[in-house]
């Protein structure tokens, strides 16, 4: 069974001295900001883990901004201090960089007075003073846990008030049904208690469902334990209700006030998921129908707040999210679950205000070697990027940091180009900034494609003559069909080719032996590259065993007719 790709929040708790510490771990990537936003209300403090060698990176800024906005007082933990390259001067440098980052994000005086700890997670120790090798009796995490009990305030919750809890996470279990996880805001809950779900709407609080707590669970270390009761401040999972979801309140039946929910950043990108209607459909997957795809997407939208799913035309669904990576992981998971689907290229979500077209702009931070700066800047200027800051990277000779703003649509598909241009040495981080005035059409970002006009198995004889036409995406032995994209043309126009042509078999012998066909290795597309590569008149065919690129209209005559129609 293949393992799923999941980038989600995890919860646990440990007992330390006379305290019970509840801990929440969040992902740092901006595409998964929804995970951070929904749980930031469950905690009273935060530990900011920074690599002592690298210093704060661009994504550090993203998660830290969320924590500071909700008034949390972070502790700074410098990790990987045991590395030979990390010195005390370097730690002081990183500390001052983090301080500047706090100040730039508008931290209060209280938040700026953060305690600093030094640690090596690999060796399992933390220290309040800089050291490379603490004494054997203190090679543990007690200093960190003591710092947490000193600096993080206990929850200001009342055990005597009626029970209320805001749902922050949700999962499904085949035995007990929907499991809702959250932090108890007030009161005590016991197994068997009568509770109900509440939902805030514009017209007031709506009661969703009444039920009984069937099961209560708490995470302890890496285990899940069943408990009989839990009180204010505890993070618990409960089963027994089928309707409430993330952002809803669960409370005693006499309470009719809902807890305030978290504000989420808007989705910036959308893709259309539909039924795979290619000639090779149904060979690999088990779930092929529009209804099955729709049910799976609706279940994902319930579990993941940052994804919206809207039913579209003829068994297709528009899926809105934060970025290609987030939607790419959803597609990859569906592939591994034996789904087959066709996916449209990502579209950004525009807004109209006062008759003006606005588009999502992202803040991009790039660190590259000096010799690659020119190539990166040229590519981003075609994609309507505007540089806001540029300078050397502190502590790294020969590296340059670029800060720029760029439209989301310009960054679609740029990561794979960036990785190949910088030979894998570049670092790029992007996060949603705001909506700004539309910056105009993009420059020339991609060439034309080679489109198959034959159905069957691809032959090396045919590919040999096509190599000169551009870069191939296929190998001999793969299946092709009319309208499938088999390569990138060396020019800006599309070219129809026949990759399934076989050698004419005659009884006339050639003077020389048949030449041994030697082909250049093809560029095989990964899912992430395919998402960034396809143009608006193309689709990605995703099956458990293959990722193919194809034209939206497979028939060549239909494509000619549609290409003459004005674009939206």
Coordinates of C-alpha atoms in Angstrom, one line a residue:
X1 CA 0.0 0.0 0.0
X2 CA 1.5 3.4 -1.0
X3 CA 1.9 6.0 1.7
X4 CA 0.0 9.2 1.5
X5 CA 1.6 12.6 1.2
X6 CA 0.2 14.6 4.1
X7 CA 1.3 18.0 5.2
X8 CA -0.9 18.7 8.2
X9 CA -1.0 19.8 11.8
X10 CA -0.2 17.2 14.5
X11 CA -1.2 17.4 18.2
X12 CA 0.3 15.7 21.3
X13 CA 0.7 16.2 25.0
X14 CA 3.4 15.3 27.6
X15 CA 3.5 15.5 31.4
X16 CA 6.3 17.6 32.8
X17 CA 6.8 17.9 36.6
X18 CA 3.3 19.0 37.8
X19 CA 2.3 20.4 34.4
X20 CA 0.5 18.9 31.4
X21 CA 1.9 20.4 28.2
X22 CA -0.3 20.3 25.1
X23 CA 1.8 20.7 21.9
X24 CA 0.8 21.5 18.3
X25 CA 3.2 21.1 15.4
X26 CA 2.4 23.1 12.2
X27 CA 3.8 23.0 8.6
X28 CA 5.9 26.0 7.6
X29 CA 5.0 26.3 3.9
X30 CA 2.8 29.2 2.8
X31 CA 0.6 26.8 0.7
X32 CA -0.5 25.1 3.9
X33 CA -1.2 28.4 5.8
X34 CA -4.8 27.1 6.4
X35 CA -3.3 24.5 8.7
X36 CA -1.6 27.2 10.7
X37 CA -4.5 29.6 10.8
X38 CA -7.0 27.1 12.2
X39 CA -4.9 25.9 15.1
X40 CA -3.2 29.2 16.2
X41 CA -6.2 29.8 18.5
X42 CA -5.6 26.5 20.4
X43 CA -2.3 27.6 21.9
X44 CA -1.0 30.2 24.4
X45 CA 2.6 30.4 23.2
X46 CA 4.9 29.2 20.4
X47 CA 8.4 27.9 19.9
X48 CA 10.1 29.3 16.8
X49 CA 12.7 26.7 15.6
X50 CA 15.4 28.3 13.5
X51 CA 18.4 26.5 11.9
X52 CA 21.5 28.1 13.5
X53 CA 23.4 27.6 10.3
X54 CA 20.9 29.0 7.8
X55 CA 19.2 31.6 10.0
X56 CA 15.6 32.7 9.5
X57 CA 14.3 31.8 6.0
X58 CA 11.4 33.3 4.1
X59 CA 8.9 30.8 5.4
X60 CA 9.9 31.6 9.0
X61 CA 8.4 35.1 8.3
X62 CA 5.1 33.6 7.2
X63 CA 4.3 31.4 10.2
X64 CA 5.8 34.0 12.7
X65 CA 3.5 36.7 11.3
X66 CA 0.5 34.5 12.0
X67 CA 1.7 33.8 15.6
X68 CA 2.4 37.5 16.4
X69 CA -0.9 38.6 14.9
X70 CA -2.7 36.4 17.5
X71 CA -0.7 37.9 20.3
X72 CA 1.4 34.8 21.1
X73 CA 4.8 35.3 22.8
X74 CA 7.3 33.0 20.9
X75 CA 10.4 31.4 22.4
X76 CA 13.4 31.2 20.0
X77 CA 15.1 27.8 19.7
X78 CA 18.3 27.7 17.6
X79 CA 18.6 24.1 16.4
X80 CA 21.6 22.2 14.9
X81 CA 24.1 24.0 17.1
X82 CA 26.2 20.8 17.1
X83 CA 27.2 21.4 13.5
X84 CA 31.0 22.2 13.0
X85 CA 30.2 25.4 11.0
X86 CA 28.0 26.9 13.8
X87 CA 29.9 29.3 16.1
X88 CA 28.8 31.5 19.0
X89 CA 29.2 34.6 16.7
X90 CA 26.9 32.9 14.1
X91 CA 24.3 32.3 16.8
X92 CA 24.4 35.9 17.8
X93 CA 24.1 37.0 14.2
X94 CA 21.0 34.7 13.7
X95 CA 19.5 36.0 16.9
X96 CA 19.8 39.6 15.7
X97 CA 18.3 38.7 12.3
X98 CA 15.3 37.1 14.1
X99 CA 15.0 40.2 16.3
X100 CA 14.9 42.4 13.1
X101 CA 12.3 40.0 11.7
X102 CA 10.1 40.4 14.8
X103 CA 10.4 44.2 14.7
X104 CA 9.6 44.3 11.0
X105 CA 6.4 42.2 11.6
X106 CA 5.2 44.7 14.2
X107 CA 5.9 42.7 17.4
X108 CA 5.1 44.3 20.7
X109 CA 7.7 45.1 23.4
X110 CA 6.6 42.0 25.3
X111 CA 7.0 39.8 22.2
X112 CA 10.5 41.2 21.4
X113 CA 11.8 40.1 24.8
X114 CA 12.0 36.5 23.7
X115 CA 14.1 33.9 25.5
X116 CA 16.8 32.1 23.4
X117 CA 17.6 28.4 23.7
X118 CA 20.3 26.4 21.9
X119 CA 19.6 22.8 20.9
X120 CA 20.5 19.7 18.9
X121 CA 17.4 17.8 18.1
X122 CA 19.4 15.0 16.6
X123 CA 21.4 14.5 19.8
X124 CA 18.3 15.2 22.0
X125 CA 19.4 18.1 24.1
X126 CA 18.6 21.8 24.7
X127 CA 20.5 24.4 26.7
X128 CA 19.9 28.0 27.8
X129 CA 23.5 29.0 27.1
X130 CA 25.6 28.4 24.0
X131 CA 27.4 25.1 24.0
X132 CA 28.5 22.4 21.6
X133 CA 28.6 19.6 24.2
X134 CA 26.6 19.9 27.4
X135 CA 27.5 17.8 30.4
X136 CA 26.1 14.2 30.3
X137 CA 23.6 14.8 33.1
X138 CA 22.0 17.7 31.2
X139 CA 21.9 16.0 27.7
X140 CA 18.1 16.2 27.6
X141 CA 15.3 18.6 26.8
X142 CA 14.6 19.7 30.4
X143 CA 15.8 23.3 29.9
X144 CA 13.4 23.7 27.0
X145 CA 10.5 22.2 29.0
X146 CA 11.3 24.4 32.0
X147 CA 11.4 27.5 29.7
X148 CA 8.0 26.6 28.3
X149 CA 6.5 26.3 31.8
X150 CA 8.1 29.7 32.8
X151 CA 7.2 31.7 29.7
X152 CA 4.0 30.3 28.4
X153 CA 1.0 31.4 30.5
X154 CA -1.5 28.7 31.6
X155 CA -4.9 28.7 29.9
X156 CA -7.3 31.3 31.2
X157 CA -10.3 28.9 31.2
X158 CA -13.0 28.2 33.8
X159 CA -13.8 24.6 34.7
X160 CA -17.1 25.7 36.3
X161 CA -18.5 27.4 33.2
X162 CA -20.6 25.2 30.7
X163 CA -18.7 23.1 28.2
X164 CA -17.7 24.7 24.9
X165 CA -15.1 23.7 22.3
X166 CA -14.1 25.0 18.9
X167 CA -13.4 22.3 16.3
X168 CA -10.0 22.8 14.7
X169 CA -9.4 19.4 13.1
X170 CA -11.4 16.6 11.7
X171 CA -10.9 13.1 10.6
X172 CA -12.9 10.0 9.7
X173 CA -12.9 6.6 11.4
X174 CA -14.6 3.5 10.0
X175 CA -15.8 2.5 13.4
X176 CA -16.9 5.6 15.3
X177 CA -17.5 7.9 12.3
X178 CA -16.5 11.6 12.4
X179 CA -13.8 12.5 14.9
X180 CA -13.6 16.2 15.9
X181 CA -10.5 17.6 17.6
X182 CA -10.2 20.9 19.3
X183 CA -9.2 22.7 22.6
X184 CA -11.8 22.8 25.3
X185 CA -12.6 26.5 25.8
X186 CA -14.5 26.1 29.1
X187 CA -16.1 23.5 31.3
X188 CA -15.8 19.8 31.6
X189 CA -16.9 17.1 29.1
X190 CA -17.5 13.4 30.0
X191 CA -18.3 10.4 27.8
X192 CA -22.1 10.1 27.6
X193 CA -22.8 13.8 27.9
X194 CA -25.4 15.4 25.7
X195 CA -23.9 18.0 23.4
X196 CA -24.9 19.9 20.3
X197 CA -23.1 21.5 17.3
X198 CA -23.5 25.3 16.7
X199 CA -22.7 27.3 13.6
X200 CA -22.5 31.1 13.3
X201 CA -24.2 32.6 10.3
X202 CA -25.0 36.2 9.3
X203 CA -28.6 35.8 10.7
X204 CA -27.3 34.4 14.0
X205 CA -26.3 31.1 15.6
X206 CA -27.8 27.9 14.1
X207 CA -28.1 24.6 15.9
X208 CA -26.9 21.9 13.6
X209 CA -27.3 18.6 15.5
X210 CA -27.7 17.2 19.0
X211 CA -26.0 14.0 20.1
X212 CA -24.1 12.1 22.8
X213 CA -20.3 11.9 23.3
X214 CA -19.6 8.3 22.4
X215 CA -15.8 8.4 22.8
X216 CA -13.2 10.9 24.1
X217 CA -9.5 10.6 23.2
X218 CA -6.3 12.4 24.1
X219 CA -2.9 12.2 22.4
X220 CA -0.1 11.3 24.9
X221 CA 3.3 11.2 23.3
X222 CA 2.9 9.2 20.1
X223 CA -0.1 7.2 21.4
X224 CA -3.8 8.0 21.5
X225 CA -5.5 7.1 24.8
X226 CA -9.2 6.9 25.5
X227 CA -10.3 9.1 28.5
X228 CA -13.6 9.3 30.5
X229 CA -13.5 13.1 31.0
X230 CA -11.5 16.2 30.0
X231 CA -11.5 19.8 31.2
X232 CA -10.9 23.4 30.0
X233 CA -7.5 23.8 28.3
X234 CA -7.2 20.2 27.2
X235 CA -6.9 19.3 23.5
X236 CA -9.3 16.3 22.9
X237 CA -10.8 14.3 20.1
X238 CA -14.5 13.3 20.4
X239 CA -16.8 11.1 18.4
X240 CA -20.6 11.0 18.4
X241 CA -21.7 13.9 16.1
X242 CA -21.9 13.6 12.3
X243 CA -22.6 17.2 11.1
X244 CA -20.2 19.7 12.8
X245 CA -17.0 20.5 10.9
X246 CA -13.9 22.7 11.3
X247 CA -14.8 26.1 12.7
X248 CA -18.1 25.0 14.4
X249 CA -18.7 25.0 18.1
X250 CA -19.6 22.0 20.2
X251 CA -21.2 22.8 23.6
X252 CA -23.6 21.7 26.4
X253 CA -27.2 21.7 25.2
X254 CA -28.1 24.7 27.3
X255 CA -25.4 26.9 25.6
X256 CA -26.6 28.8 22.5
X257 CA -23.5 31.0 21.8
X258 CA -20.9 30.0 19.3
X259 CA -17.2 30.7 19.7
X260 CA -15.5 33.1 17.3
X261 CA -14.0 31.4 14.3
X262 CA -10.6 32.0 12.6
X263 CA -10.2 34.3 9.6
X264 CA -8.7 32.4 6.7
X265 CA -6.7 34.0 3.8
X266 CA -8.6 33.7 0.5
X267 CA -7.7 31.0 -2.1
X268 CA -5.7 32.4 -5.0
X269 CA -5.7 29.6 -7.5
X270 CA -8.2 27.2 -9.0
X271 CA -8.1 24.0 -11.1
X272 CA -10.9 22.1 -12.7
X273 CA -11.0 18.3 -11.9
X274 CA -13.0 16.2 -14.3
X275 CA -13.6 12.7 -15.6
X276 CA -10.7 11.2 -17.7
X277 CA -12.2 10.9 -21.2
X278 CA -9.0 10.0 -23.1
X279 CA -8.9 6.8 -25.3
X280 CA -6.7 5.2 -22.7
X281 CA -9.1 5.8 -19.8
X282 CA -10.1 3.0 -17.4
X283 CA -6.9 0.9 -17.9
X284 CA -5.2 1.7 -14.6
X285 CA -7.7 3.2 -12.1
X286 CA -10.6 1.8 -10.1
X287 CA -12.5 5.1 -9.5
X288 CA -13.4 6.7 -12.8
X289 CA -16.9 8.4 -12.5
X290 CA -17.7 12.0 -11.9
X291 CA -19.7 11.1 -8.8
X292 CA -16.7 9.2 -7.2
X293 CA -14.4 12.1 -7.9
X294 CA -16.9 14.6 -6.5
X295 CA -17.4 12.6 -3.3
X296 CA -13.6 12.4 -2.7
X297 CA -13.2 16.2 -3.3
X298 CA -16.1 17.1 -1.0
X299 CA -14.6 14.9 1.7
X300 CA -11.3 16.7 1.2
X301 CA -12.9 20.2 1.4
X302 CA -14.6 19.2 4.8
X303 CA -11.2 18.1 6.2
X304 CA -9.1 20.9 4.8
X305 CA -10.4 24.5 5.3
X306 CA -8.0 26.0 2.7
X307 CA -9.7 24.1 -0.1
X308 CA -13.1 25.1 -1.6
X309 CA -14.9 22.7 -4.1
X310 CA -17.6 24.0 -6.4
X311 CA -19.5 21.7 -8.8
X312 CA -19.1 22.7 -12.4
X313 CA -20.4 21.6 -15.8
X314 CA -20.8 17.9 -16.8
X315 CA -19.1 16.0 -14.0
X316 CA -16.4 18.5 -13.4
X317 CA -15.5 20.3 -10.1
X318 CA -13.6 23.6 -9.6
X319 CA -11.1 23.2 -6.8
X320 CA -9.8 26.4 -5.2
X321 CA -6.7 26.5 -3.1
X322 CA -3.6 28.4 -2.0
X323 CA -1.0 27.2 -4.5
X324 CA 0.1 24.5 -7.0
X325 CA 1.9 22.5 -4.3
X326 CA -1.3 22.2 -2.2
X327 CA -3.4 21.1 -5.1
X328 CA -0.6 18.9 -6.5
X329 CA -0.5 17.0 -3.2
X330 CA -4.3 16.5 -3.4
X331 CA -4.0 15.1 -7.0
X332 CA -1.1 12.9 -6.0
X333 CA -3.1 11.4 -3.1
X334 CA -6.1 10.8 -5.4
X335 CA -3.7 9.0 -7.8
X336 CA -2.5 6.7 -5.1
X337 CA -6.1 6.0 -4.1
X338 CA -6.6 4.6 -7.7
X339 CA -8.5 7.6 -9.1
X340 CA -8.3 8.6 -12.7
X341 CA -9.0 12.2 -13.6
X342 CA -8.3 15.0 -16.0
X343 CA -7.0 18.2 -14.6
X344 CA -7.0 21.7 -16.2
X345 CA -4.1 24.1 -15.8
X346 CA -4.2 26.4 -12.7
X347 CA -6.1 29.6 -13.1
X348 CA -5.6 32.5 -10.8
X349 CA -8.7 34.1 -9.1
X350 CA -9.2 37.7 -10.2
X351 CA -11.3 40.3 -8.4
X352 CA -13.2 43.3 -9.7
X353 CA -13.4 46.4 -7.6
X354 CA -14.7 49.8 -8.9
X355 CA -14.5 48.5 -12.4
X356 CA -10.8 47.6 -12.0
X357 CA -9.4 44.1 -12.5
X358 CA -7.3 43.0 -9.5
X359 CA -5.0 40.0 -9.4
X360 CA -3.3 38.1 -6.5
X361 CA 0.3 39.3 -6.1
X362 CA 2.9 37.1 -4.2
X363 CA 6.0 38.1 -2.3
X364 CA 8.9 36.0 -3.6
X365 CA 12.2 35.6 -1.9
X366 CA 15.0 34.0 -3.9
X367 CA 18.6 33.1 -2.9
X368 CA 20.9 32.1 -5.8
X369 CA 24.6 32.0 -6.7
X370 CA 25.8 35.2 -8.3
X371 CA 26.3 33.6 -11.8
X372 CA 22.5 32.7 -12.0
X373 CA 21.1 36.2 -11.0
X374 CA 20.9 37.4 -14.6
X375 CA 18.9 34.3 -15.9
X376 CA 16.5 34.5 -12.9
X377 CA 15.8 38.2 -13.3
X378 CA 15.3 37.9 -17.0
X379 CA 12.8 35.0 -16.6
X380 CA 10.9 36.9 -13.9
X381 CA 10.7 40.1 -15.9
X382 CA 8.8 38.1 -18.6
X383 CA 6.5 37.0 -15.8
X384 CA 5.8 40.6 -14.7
X385 CA 7.9 40.4 -11.5
X386 CA 9.1 43.7 -9.9
X387 CA 12.2 43.7 -7.7
X388 CA 11.8 45.4 -4.3
X389 CA 15.2 44.6 -2.8
X390 CA 18.5 42.9 -3.7
X391 CA 21.6 42.3 -1.8
X392 CA 24.2 39.7 -0.6
X393 CA 23.1 36.9 1.8
X394 CA 24.7 37.6 5.2
X395 CA 27.2 34.8 6.1
X396 CA 27.3 33.3 2.6
X397 CA 29.9 34.6 0.1
X398 CA 28.9 34.5 -3.5
X399 CA 25.1 34.3 -2.8
X400 CA 22.6 37.0 -3.7
X401 CA 19.1 37.5 -2.2
X402 CA 16.3 38.9 -4.4
X403 CA 13.0 40.1 -3.0
X404 CA 10.3 40.8 -5.5
X405 CA 6.6 40.9 -6.0
X406 CA 5.1 38.9 -8.9
X407 CA 1.6 37.9 -10.0
X408 CA 0.5 34.4 -9.0
X409 CA -0.2 33.6 -12.7
X410 CA 3.4 34.4 -13.6
X411 CA 4.8 32.0 -11.0
X412 CA 2.7 29.1 -12.2
X413 CA 5.2 26.5 -13.5
X414 CA 8.3 28.6 -12.6
X415 CA 9.7 26.4 -9.9
X416 CA 10.9 23.6 -12.3
X417 CA 12.4 26.2 -14.6
X418 CA 14.1 27.9 -11.6
X419 CA 15.6 24.5 -10.4
X420 CA 17.1 23.7 -13.8
X421 CA 18.4 27.3 -14.3
X422 CA 20.2 27.3 -10.9
X423 CA 21.3 23.7 -11.2
X424 CA 19.4 22.9 -8.0
X425 CA 21.4 25.3 -5.9
X426 CA 18.7 28.1 -5.7
X427 CA 16.2 28.7 -2.9
X428 CA 12.8 30.2 -3.6
X429 CA 9.9 30.9 -1.3
X430 CA 6.6 32.6 -2.2
X431 CA 3.7 33.7 -0.1
X432 CA 0.4 35.6 -0.9
X433 CA 0.8 39.4 -0.4
X434 CA -2.3 41.1 -1.6
X435 CA -4.6 41.9 -4.5
X436 CA -3.2 44.6 -6.9
X437 CA -4.1 46.1 -10.3
X438 CA -3.7 43.6 -13.2
X439 CA -0.1 43.9 -14.5
X440 CA -0.8 43.1 -18.1
X441 CA -0.2 40.0 -20.2
X442 CA 2.9 37.8 -19.6
X443 CA 5.9 37.7 -22.0
X444 CA 6.8 34.6 -23.9
X445 CA 6.9 31.9 -21.3
X446 CA 6.7 28.6 -23.3
X447 CA 7.2 27.2 -26.8
X448 CA 4.7 25.2 -28.9
X449 CA 4.2 21.4 -28.5
X450 CA 4.4 18.3 -30.6
X451 CA 1.0 16.7 -30.8
X452 CA 0.4 13.0 -31.7
X453 CA -2.0 12.3 -34.6
X454 CA -1.8 8.5 -34.4
X455 CA -3.1 5.9 -32.0
X456 CA -1.0 2.9 -30.8
X457 CA 2.4 2.1 -29.4
X458 CA 5.2 4.7 -29.9
X459 CA 8.1 3.3 -32.0
X460 CA 11.8 4.3 -31.9
X461 CA 11.8 4.5 -35.7
X462 CA 9.3 7.3 -35.6
X463 CA 10.9 9.1 -32.7
X464 CA 14.3 9.1 -34.5
X465 CA 13.0 11.5 -37.1
X466 CA 11.1 13.6 -34.6
X467 CA 14.1 14.3 -32.3
X468 CA 15.2 17.2 -34.5
X469 CA 11.8 18.9 -34.0
X470 CA 12.2 19.5 -30.2
X471 CA 12.4 17.9 -26.8
X472 CA 10.5 14.6 -26.4
X473 CA 8.4 13.7 -23.4
X474 CA 7.9 10.0 -24.3
X475 CA 9.9 6.7 -24.8
X476 CA 9.4 4.0 -27.4
X477 CA 6.9 1.4 -26.0
X478 CA 4.6 4.0 -24.4
X479 CA 1.0 4.3 -25.7
X480 CA -0.1 7.4 -27.6
X481 CA -3.4 8.7 -29.0
X482 CA -4.7 11.5 -31.2
X483 CA -4.3 14.8 -29.4
X484 CA -1.7 13.6 -26.8
X485 CA 1.3 15.9 -26.3
X486 CA 4.5 13.9 -26.9
X487 CA 7.1 16.8 -26.7
X488 CA 8.0 20.4 -26.9
X489 CA 8.4 22.0 -30.3
X490 CA 11.6 24.0 -31.0
X491 CA 9.3 26.9 -32.3
X492 CA 6.4 28.8 -30.9
X493 CA 3.7 26.9 -32.9
X494 CA 2.2 23.5 -32.3
X495 CA 3.1 20.7 -34.7
X496 CA 1.1 17.5 -35.5
X497 CA 3.3 14.5 -35.8
X498 CA 3.0 10.7 -36.0
X499 CA 5.0 8.9 -33.3
X500 CA 3.5 5.5 -34.0
X501 CA 4.8 5.1 -37.6
X502 CA 6.3 1.7 -38.1
X503 CA 9.1 0.8 -40.6
X504 CA 7.9 -0.4 -44.0
X505 CA 8.6 -4.1 -44.2
X506 CA 9.7 -5.1 -47.7
X507 CA 11.7 -8.0 -49.1
X508 CA 14.3 -5.7 -50.5
X509 CA 17.5 -5.8 -48.5
X510 CA 19.5 -2.7 -47.8
X511 CA 23.3 -2.9 -48.4
X512 CA 24.0 -1.8 -44.9
X513 CA 22.5 -3.3 -41.7
X514 CA 19.6 -1.4 -40.1
X515 CA 21.2 1.3 -38.1
X516 CA 20.9 0.9 -34.4
X517 CA 18.5 3.6 -33.2
X518 CA 20.0 5.7 -30.4
X519 CA 17.6 8.2 -28.9
X520 CA 18.3 11.1 -26.5
X521 CA 16.7 10.3 -23.1
X522 CA 13.3 12.0 -22.9
X523 CA 12.2 14.6 -20.4
X524 CA 9.7 12.6 -18.3
X525 CA 7.3 15.0 -16.6
X526 CA 6.5 14.7 -12.9
X527 CA 3.1 15.8 -11.7
X528 CA 4.4 19.2 -10.3
X529 CA 6.2 20.0 -13.6
X530 CA 3.1 19.0 -15.6
X531 CA 0.9 21.3 -13.6
X532 CA 3.2 24.2 -14.3
X533 CA 3.7 23.3 -18.0
X534 CA 0.3 22.9 -19.5
X535 CA -1.3 25.8 -21.4
X536 CA -5.0 26.9 -21.2
X537 CA -6.1 24.7 -24.2
X538 CA -4.5 21.6 -22.6
X539 CA -5.2 19.1 -19.8
X540 CA -3.3 16.7 -17.6
X541 CA -4.5 13.1 -17.7
X542 CA -3.7 11.6 -14.3
X543 CA -3.9 7.8 -13.7
X544 CA -2.3 5.7 -11.0
X545 CA 0.4 4.5 -13.4
X546 CA 0.9 7.5 -15.7
X547 CA 0.8 11.3 -16.1
X548 CA 0.1 12.3 -19.7
X549 CA -0.3 15.8 -21.3
X550 CA -3.0 16.2 -23.9
X551 CA -5.0 18.8 -25.8
X552 CA -8.4 19.7 -24.5
X553 CA -9.9 18.8 -27.9
X554 CA -8.3 15.6 -29.2
X555 CA -9.6 16.0 -32.8
X556 CA -7.3 18.1 -35.0
X557 CA -10.1 19.8 -36.9
X558 CA -12.0 20.7 -33.7
X559 CA -8.8 22.3 -32.4
X560 CA -8.4 24.4 -35.5
X561 CA -12.0 25.6 -35.2
X562 CA -11.6 26.4 -31.4
X563 CA -8.3 28.2 -31.9
X564 CA -10.0 30.7 -34.2
X565 CA -12.6 31.6 -31.5
X566 CA -11.7 34.7 -29.4
X567 CA -10.2 33.8 -26.0
X568 CA -11.9 34.8 -22.8

